[in-house]
Coordinates of C-alpha atoms and ligand atoms in Angstrom, one line a residue:
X4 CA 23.3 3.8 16.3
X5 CA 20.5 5.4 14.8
X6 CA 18.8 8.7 16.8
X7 CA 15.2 10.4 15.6
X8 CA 13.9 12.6 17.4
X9 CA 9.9 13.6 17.1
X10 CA 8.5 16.9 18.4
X11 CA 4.6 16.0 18.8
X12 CA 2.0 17.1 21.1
X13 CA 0.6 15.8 24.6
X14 CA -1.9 13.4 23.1
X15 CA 0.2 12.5 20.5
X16 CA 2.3 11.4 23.5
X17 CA -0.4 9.8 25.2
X18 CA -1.6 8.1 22.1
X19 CA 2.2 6.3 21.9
X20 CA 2.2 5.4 25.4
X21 CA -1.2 3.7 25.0
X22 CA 0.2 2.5 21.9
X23 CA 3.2 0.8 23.4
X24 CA 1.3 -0.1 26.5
X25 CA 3.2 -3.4 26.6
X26 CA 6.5 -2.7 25.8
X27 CA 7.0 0.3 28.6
X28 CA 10.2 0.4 30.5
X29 CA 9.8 0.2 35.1
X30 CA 12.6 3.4 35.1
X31 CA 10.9 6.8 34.1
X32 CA 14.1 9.3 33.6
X33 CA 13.9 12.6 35.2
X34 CA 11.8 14.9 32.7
X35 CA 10.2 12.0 30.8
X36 CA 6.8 10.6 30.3
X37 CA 7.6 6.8 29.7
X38 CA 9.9 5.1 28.0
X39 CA 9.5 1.9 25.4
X40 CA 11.4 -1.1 24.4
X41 CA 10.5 -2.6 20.9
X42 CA 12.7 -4.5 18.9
X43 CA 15.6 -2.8 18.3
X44 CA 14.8 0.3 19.1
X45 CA 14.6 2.2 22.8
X46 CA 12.0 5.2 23.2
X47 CA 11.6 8.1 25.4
X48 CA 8.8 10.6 25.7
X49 CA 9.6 14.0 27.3
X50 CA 7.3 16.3 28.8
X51 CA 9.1 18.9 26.5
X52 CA 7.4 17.0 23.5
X53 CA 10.4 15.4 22.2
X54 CA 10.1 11.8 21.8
X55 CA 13.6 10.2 21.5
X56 CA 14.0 6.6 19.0
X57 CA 17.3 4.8 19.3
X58 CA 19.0 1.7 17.7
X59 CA 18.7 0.0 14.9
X60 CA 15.4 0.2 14.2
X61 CA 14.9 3.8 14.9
X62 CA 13.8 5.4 11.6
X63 CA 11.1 3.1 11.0
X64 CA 10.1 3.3 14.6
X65 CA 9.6 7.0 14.0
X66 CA 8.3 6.9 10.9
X67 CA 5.0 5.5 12.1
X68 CA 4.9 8.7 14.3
X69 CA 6.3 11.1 11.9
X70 CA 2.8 12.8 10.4
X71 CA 1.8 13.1 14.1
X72 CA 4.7 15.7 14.3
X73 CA 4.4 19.6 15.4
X74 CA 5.0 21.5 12.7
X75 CA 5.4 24.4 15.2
X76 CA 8.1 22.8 17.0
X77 CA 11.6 24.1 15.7
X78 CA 14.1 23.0 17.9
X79 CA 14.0 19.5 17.9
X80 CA 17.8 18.5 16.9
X81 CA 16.7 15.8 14.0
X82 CA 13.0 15.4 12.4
X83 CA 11.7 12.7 10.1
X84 CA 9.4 15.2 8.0
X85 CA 6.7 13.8 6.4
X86 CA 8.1 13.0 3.3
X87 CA 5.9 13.8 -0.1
X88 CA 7.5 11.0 -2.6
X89 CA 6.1 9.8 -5.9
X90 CA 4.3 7.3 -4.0
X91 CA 2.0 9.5 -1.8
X92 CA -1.9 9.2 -1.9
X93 CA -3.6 12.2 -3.6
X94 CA -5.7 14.7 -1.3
X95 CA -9.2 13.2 -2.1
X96 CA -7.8 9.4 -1.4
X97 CA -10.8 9.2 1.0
X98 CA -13.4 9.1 -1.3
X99 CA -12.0 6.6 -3.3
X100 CA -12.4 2.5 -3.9
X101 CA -8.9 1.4 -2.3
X102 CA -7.4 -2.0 -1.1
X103 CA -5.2 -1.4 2.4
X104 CA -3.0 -3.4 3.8
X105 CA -1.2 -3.2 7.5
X106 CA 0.7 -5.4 9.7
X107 CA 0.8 -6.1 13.0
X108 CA 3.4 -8.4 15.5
X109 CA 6.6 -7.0 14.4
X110 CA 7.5 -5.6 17.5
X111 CA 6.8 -8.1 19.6
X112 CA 8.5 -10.9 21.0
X113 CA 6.0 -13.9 20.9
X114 CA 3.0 -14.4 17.7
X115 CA 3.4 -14.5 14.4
X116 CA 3.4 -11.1 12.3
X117 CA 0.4 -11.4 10.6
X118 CA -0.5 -8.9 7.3
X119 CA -3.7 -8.0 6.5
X120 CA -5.3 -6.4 3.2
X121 CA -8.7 -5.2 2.8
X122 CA -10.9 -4.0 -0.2
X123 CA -13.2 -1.1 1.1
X124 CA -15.4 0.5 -2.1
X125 CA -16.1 4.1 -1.6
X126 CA -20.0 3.2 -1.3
X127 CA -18.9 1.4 1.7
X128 CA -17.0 3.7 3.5
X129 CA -19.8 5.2 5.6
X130 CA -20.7 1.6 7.0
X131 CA -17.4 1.0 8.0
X132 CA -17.3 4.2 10.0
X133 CA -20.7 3.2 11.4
X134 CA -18.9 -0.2 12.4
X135 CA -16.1 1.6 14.6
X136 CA -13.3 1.0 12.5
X137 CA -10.9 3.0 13.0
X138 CA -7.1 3.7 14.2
X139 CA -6.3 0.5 16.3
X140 CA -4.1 1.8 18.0
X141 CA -7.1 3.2 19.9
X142 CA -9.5 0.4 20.2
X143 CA -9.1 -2.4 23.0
X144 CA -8.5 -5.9 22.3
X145 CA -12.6 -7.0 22.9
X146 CA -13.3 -3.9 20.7
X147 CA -10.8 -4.9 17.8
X148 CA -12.8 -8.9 18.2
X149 CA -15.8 -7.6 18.2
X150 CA -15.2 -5.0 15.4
X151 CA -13.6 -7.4 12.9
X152 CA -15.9 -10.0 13.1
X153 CA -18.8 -7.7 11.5
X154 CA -16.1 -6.4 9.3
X155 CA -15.3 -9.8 8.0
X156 CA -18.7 -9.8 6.4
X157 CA -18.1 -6.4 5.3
X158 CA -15.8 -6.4 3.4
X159 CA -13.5 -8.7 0.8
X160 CA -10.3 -9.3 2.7
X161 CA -7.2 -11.3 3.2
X162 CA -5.1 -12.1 6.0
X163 CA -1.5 -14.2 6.3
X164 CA 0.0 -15.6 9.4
X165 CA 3.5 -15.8 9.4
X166 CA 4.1 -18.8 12.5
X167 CA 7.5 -18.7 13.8
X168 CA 9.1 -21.7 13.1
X169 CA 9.1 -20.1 9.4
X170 CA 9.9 -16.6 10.6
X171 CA 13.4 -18.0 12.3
X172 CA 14.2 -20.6 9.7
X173 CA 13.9 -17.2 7.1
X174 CA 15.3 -14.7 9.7
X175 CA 18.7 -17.1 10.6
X176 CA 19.1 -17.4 6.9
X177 CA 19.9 -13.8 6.5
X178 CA 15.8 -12.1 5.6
X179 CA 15.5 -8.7 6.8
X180 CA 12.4 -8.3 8.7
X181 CA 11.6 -5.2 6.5
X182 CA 11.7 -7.8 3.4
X183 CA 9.8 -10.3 5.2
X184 CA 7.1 -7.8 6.2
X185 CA 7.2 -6.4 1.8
X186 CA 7.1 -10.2 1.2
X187 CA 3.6 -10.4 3.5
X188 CA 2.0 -7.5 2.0
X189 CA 2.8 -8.4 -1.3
X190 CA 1.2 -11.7 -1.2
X191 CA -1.9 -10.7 0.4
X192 CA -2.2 -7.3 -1.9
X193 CA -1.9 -9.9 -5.1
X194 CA -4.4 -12.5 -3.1
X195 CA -6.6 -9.8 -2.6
X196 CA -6.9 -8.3 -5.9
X197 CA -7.3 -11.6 -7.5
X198 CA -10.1 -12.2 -5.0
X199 CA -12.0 -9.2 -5.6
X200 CA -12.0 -9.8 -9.7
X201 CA -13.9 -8.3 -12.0
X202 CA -13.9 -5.2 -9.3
X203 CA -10.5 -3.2 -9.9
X204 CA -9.2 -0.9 -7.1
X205 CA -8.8 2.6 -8.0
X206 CA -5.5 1.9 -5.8
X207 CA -3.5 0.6 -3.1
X208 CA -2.9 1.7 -0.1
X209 CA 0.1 0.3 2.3
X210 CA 0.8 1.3 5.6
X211 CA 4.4 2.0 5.0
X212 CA 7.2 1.1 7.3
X213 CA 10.2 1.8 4.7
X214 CA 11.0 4.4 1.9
X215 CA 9.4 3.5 -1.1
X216 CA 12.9 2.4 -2.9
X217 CA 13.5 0.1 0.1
X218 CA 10.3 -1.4 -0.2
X219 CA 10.3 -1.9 -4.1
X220 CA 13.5 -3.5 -3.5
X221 CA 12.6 -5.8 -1.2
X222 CA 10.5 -7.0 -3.6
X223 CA 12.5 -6.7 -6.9
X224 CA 12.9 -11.1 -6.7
X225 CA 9.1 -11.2 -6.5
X226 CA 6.3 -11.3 -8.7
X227 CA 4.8 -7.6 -7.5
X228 CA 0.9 -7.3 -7.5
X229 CA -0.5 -5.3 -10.2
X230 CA -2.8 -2.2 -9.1
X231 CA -4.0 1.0 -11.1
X232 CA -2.2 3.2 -8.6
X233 CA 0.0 2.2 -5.6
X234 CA 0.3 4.8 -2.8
X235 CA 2.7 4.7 0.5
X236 CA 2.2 6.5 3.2
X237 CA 3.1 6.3 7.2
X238 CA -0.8 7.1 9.4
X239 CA -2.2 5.0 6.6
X240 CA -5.3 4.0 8.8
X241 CA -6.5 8.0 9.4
X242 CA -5.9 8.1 5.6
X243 CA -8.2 5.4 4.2
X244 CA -10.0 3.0 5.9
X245 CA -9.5 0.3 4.1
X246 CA -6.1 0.4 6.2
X247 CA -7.8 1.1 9.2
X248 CA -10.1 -2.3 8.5
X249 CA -6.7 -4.1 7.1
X250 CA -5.3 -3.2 10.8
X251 CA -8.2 -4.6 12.5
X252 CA -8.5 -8.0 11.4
X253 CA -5.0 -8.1 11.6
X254 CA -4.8 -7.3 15.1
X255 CA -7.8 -9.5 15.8
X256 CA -6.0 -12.5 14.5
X257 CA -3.1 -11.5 16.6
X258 CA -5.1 -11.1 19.4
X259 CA -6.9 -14.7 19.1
X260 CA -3.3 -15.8 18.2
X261 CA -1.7 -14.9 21.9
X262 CA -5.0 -16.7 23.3
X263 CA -3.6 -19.6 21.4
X264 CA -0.2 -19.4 22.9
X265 CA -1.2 -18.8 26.3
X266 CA -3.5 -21.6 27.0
X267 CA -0.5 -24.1 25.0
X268 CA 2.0 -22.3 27.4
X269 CA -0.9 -22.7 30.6
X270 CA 0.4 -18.6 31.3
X271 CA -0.8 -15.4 29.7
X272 CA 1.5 -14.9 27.0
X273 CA 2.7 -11.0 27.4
X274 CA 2.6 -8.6 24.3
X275 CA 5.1 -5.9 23.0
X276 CA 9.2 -7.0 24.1
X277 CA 9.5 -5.4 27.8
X278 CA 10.4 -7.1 30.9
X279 CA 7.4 -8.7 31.5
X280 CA 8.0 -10.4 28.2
X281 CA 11.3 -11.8 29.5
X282 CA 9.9 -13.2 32.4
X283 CA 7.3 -15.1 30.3
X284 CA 10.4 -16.5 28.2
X285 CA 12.2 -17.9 31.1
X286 CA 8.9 -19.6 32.5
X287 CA 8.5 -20.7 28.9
X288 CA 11.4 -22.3 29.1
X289 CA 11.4 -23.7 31.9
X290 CA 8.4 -25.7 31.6
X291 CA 8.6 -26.2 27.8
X292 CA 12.6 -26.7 27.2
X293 CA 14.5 -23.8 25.1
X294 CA 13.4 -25.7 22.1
X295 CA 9.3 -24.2 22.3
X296 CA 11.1 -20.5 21.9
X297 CA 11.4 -21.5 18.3
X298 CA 7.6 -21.8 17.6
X299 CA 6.8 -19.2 20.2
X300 CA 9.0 -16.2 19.5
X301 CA 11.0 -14.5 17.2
X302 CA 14.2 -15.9 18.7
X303 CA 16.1 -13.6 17.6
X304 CA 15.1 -10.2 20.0
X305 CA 17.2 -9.0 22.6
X306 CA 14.7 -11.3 25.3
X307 CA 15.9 -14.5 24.3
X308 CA 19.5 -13.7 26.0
X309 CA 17.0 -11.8 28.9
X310 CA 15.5 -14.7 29.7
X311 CA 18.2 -16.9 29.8
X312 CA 19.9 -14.4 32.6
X313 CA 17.2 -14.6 34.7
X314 CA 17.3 -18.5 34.5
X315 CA 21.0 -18.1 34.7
X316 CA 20.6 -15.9 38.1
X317 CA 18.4 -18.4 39.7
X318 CA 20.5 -21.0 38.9
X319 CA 18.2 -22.8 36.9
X320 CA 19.2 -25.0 34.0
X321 CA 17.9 -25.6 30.6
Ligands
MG430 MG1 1.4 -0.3 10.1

């Protein structure tokens, strides 16, 4: 099993448990600020600083927090540094015309993921900061609705849904979500670009969630999109915004996505993949038959088998 360990700062602590609002653990350990559950992977947050990712999923768990880190802090037993690969953005990336792309949905239990990727033109730039868009991590839900629907007139954008009937069918046949994710962004970089002709990019930007050799090979079956330059980098949203807009609409979608679910499931559908997420699986269940997990939910998380205990404990069939 997979251990990282992050050194970061007090907000930067704050900012995760915020962050994983809906996937915090009920048990606080002695010493610690919260504790997480996300698809295979298990976080803690010390007072200390050190913020502990285990399982599976760990690394790329951590990665997302990994330019957050304290450079001052020494005696954390394992860091993810900030790696500077052939792939990273150059220093004045901020001032320049740039497609982003993020994702959002991967760690949680019910929704689709759904990919985003969004052309912002350096002439632009200023507006969008006048608009609010920024880190989502740190807007609300109403915010991130409110914000991408002016942004949607902003700026040229895609956006890709994955339902998950599709996402099983591909996960039970063997897909990776990392591929299935590098499948996403691909096709709505290429969409995007192809949109946005005769304009050219001077680059593109993706959020990234694996090492650059992992996600070219991902995609080495695939017809790649073609860009002038392509840059990786973990924090992409404080980077450019065009990430920070790709984040939004993606979240917004999300957002009006769980809306969706919950009014077809007649209960609010819960985010992230804690215990309040199990709970909604066994009432889904129960009044909508095992079978609805398959359009609902990425059957394949640890709260499937979660909720069928707690039908299991009540006794209750299915
Ligand atoms: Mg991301």
């Amino acid at each position: 099993m997979a251990n990282v360990v992050l050194q970061v700062k007090a907000f930067t602590i704050e900012e995760m448990q915020a962050y994983y609002k809906n996937s915090l653990g009920e048990k606080i350990p002695p010493g610690s600020v919260f504790t997480a559950k996300v698809a295979q992977c298990n976080i803690t947050a010390y007072k200390s600083g050190k913020v502990l990712f285990q399982g599976a999923n760990a690394e790329n768990e951590a990665m997302k927090w990994s330019t957050k880190q304290d450079a001052g802090g020494t005696s954390a037993p394992k860091k993810v540094s900030v790696k500077q690969h052939s792939y990273s953005p150059p220093a004045n990336i901020g001032q320049l015309s740039i497609i982003g792309s993020d994702e959002v949905g991967t760690g949680d239990y019910f929704g689709p993921i759904t990919v985003a990727a969004a052309y912002v033109e350096s002439s632009k730039i200023p507006l969008l900061k006048e608009l609010g868009v920024r880190d989502s991590k740190n807007v609300k839900d109403p915010e991130i609705l409110q914000i991408a629907a002016q942004l949607k007139h902003a700026v040229p954008f895609t956006l890709l849904s994955l339902d998950n009937v599709k996402y099983n069918a591909l996960q039970s046949k063997g897909m990776s979500q990392g591929k299935i994710k590098a499948y996403l962004h691909n096709l709505a970089l290429k969409k995007l670009i192809e949109k946005i002709q005769p304009a050219i990019a001077d680059g593109v930007l993706i959020d990234q969630f694996a090492k650059p050799d992992v996600f070219f090979g991902y995609l080495k079956d695939q017809e790649m999109f073609q860009a002038k330059n392509i840059y990786l980098s973990t924090g992409g949203e404080s980077i450019h915004v065009s990430v920070a807009a790709a984040s939004i609409i993606a979240r917004a979608a999300f957002v009006k996505k769980f809306e969706e679910l919950s009014k077809e499931a007649g209960f609010v559908i819960p985010k992230g993949a804690g215990p309040l997420v199990d709970q909604a699986a066994a009432k889904l269940i129960q009044t909508k038959g095992i079978a609805s997990l398959n359009t609902f939910t990425k059957q394949h998380f640890a709260n499937t088998e979660k909720a069928k205990k707690i039908l299991q404990k009540k006794g209750i069939s299915y």
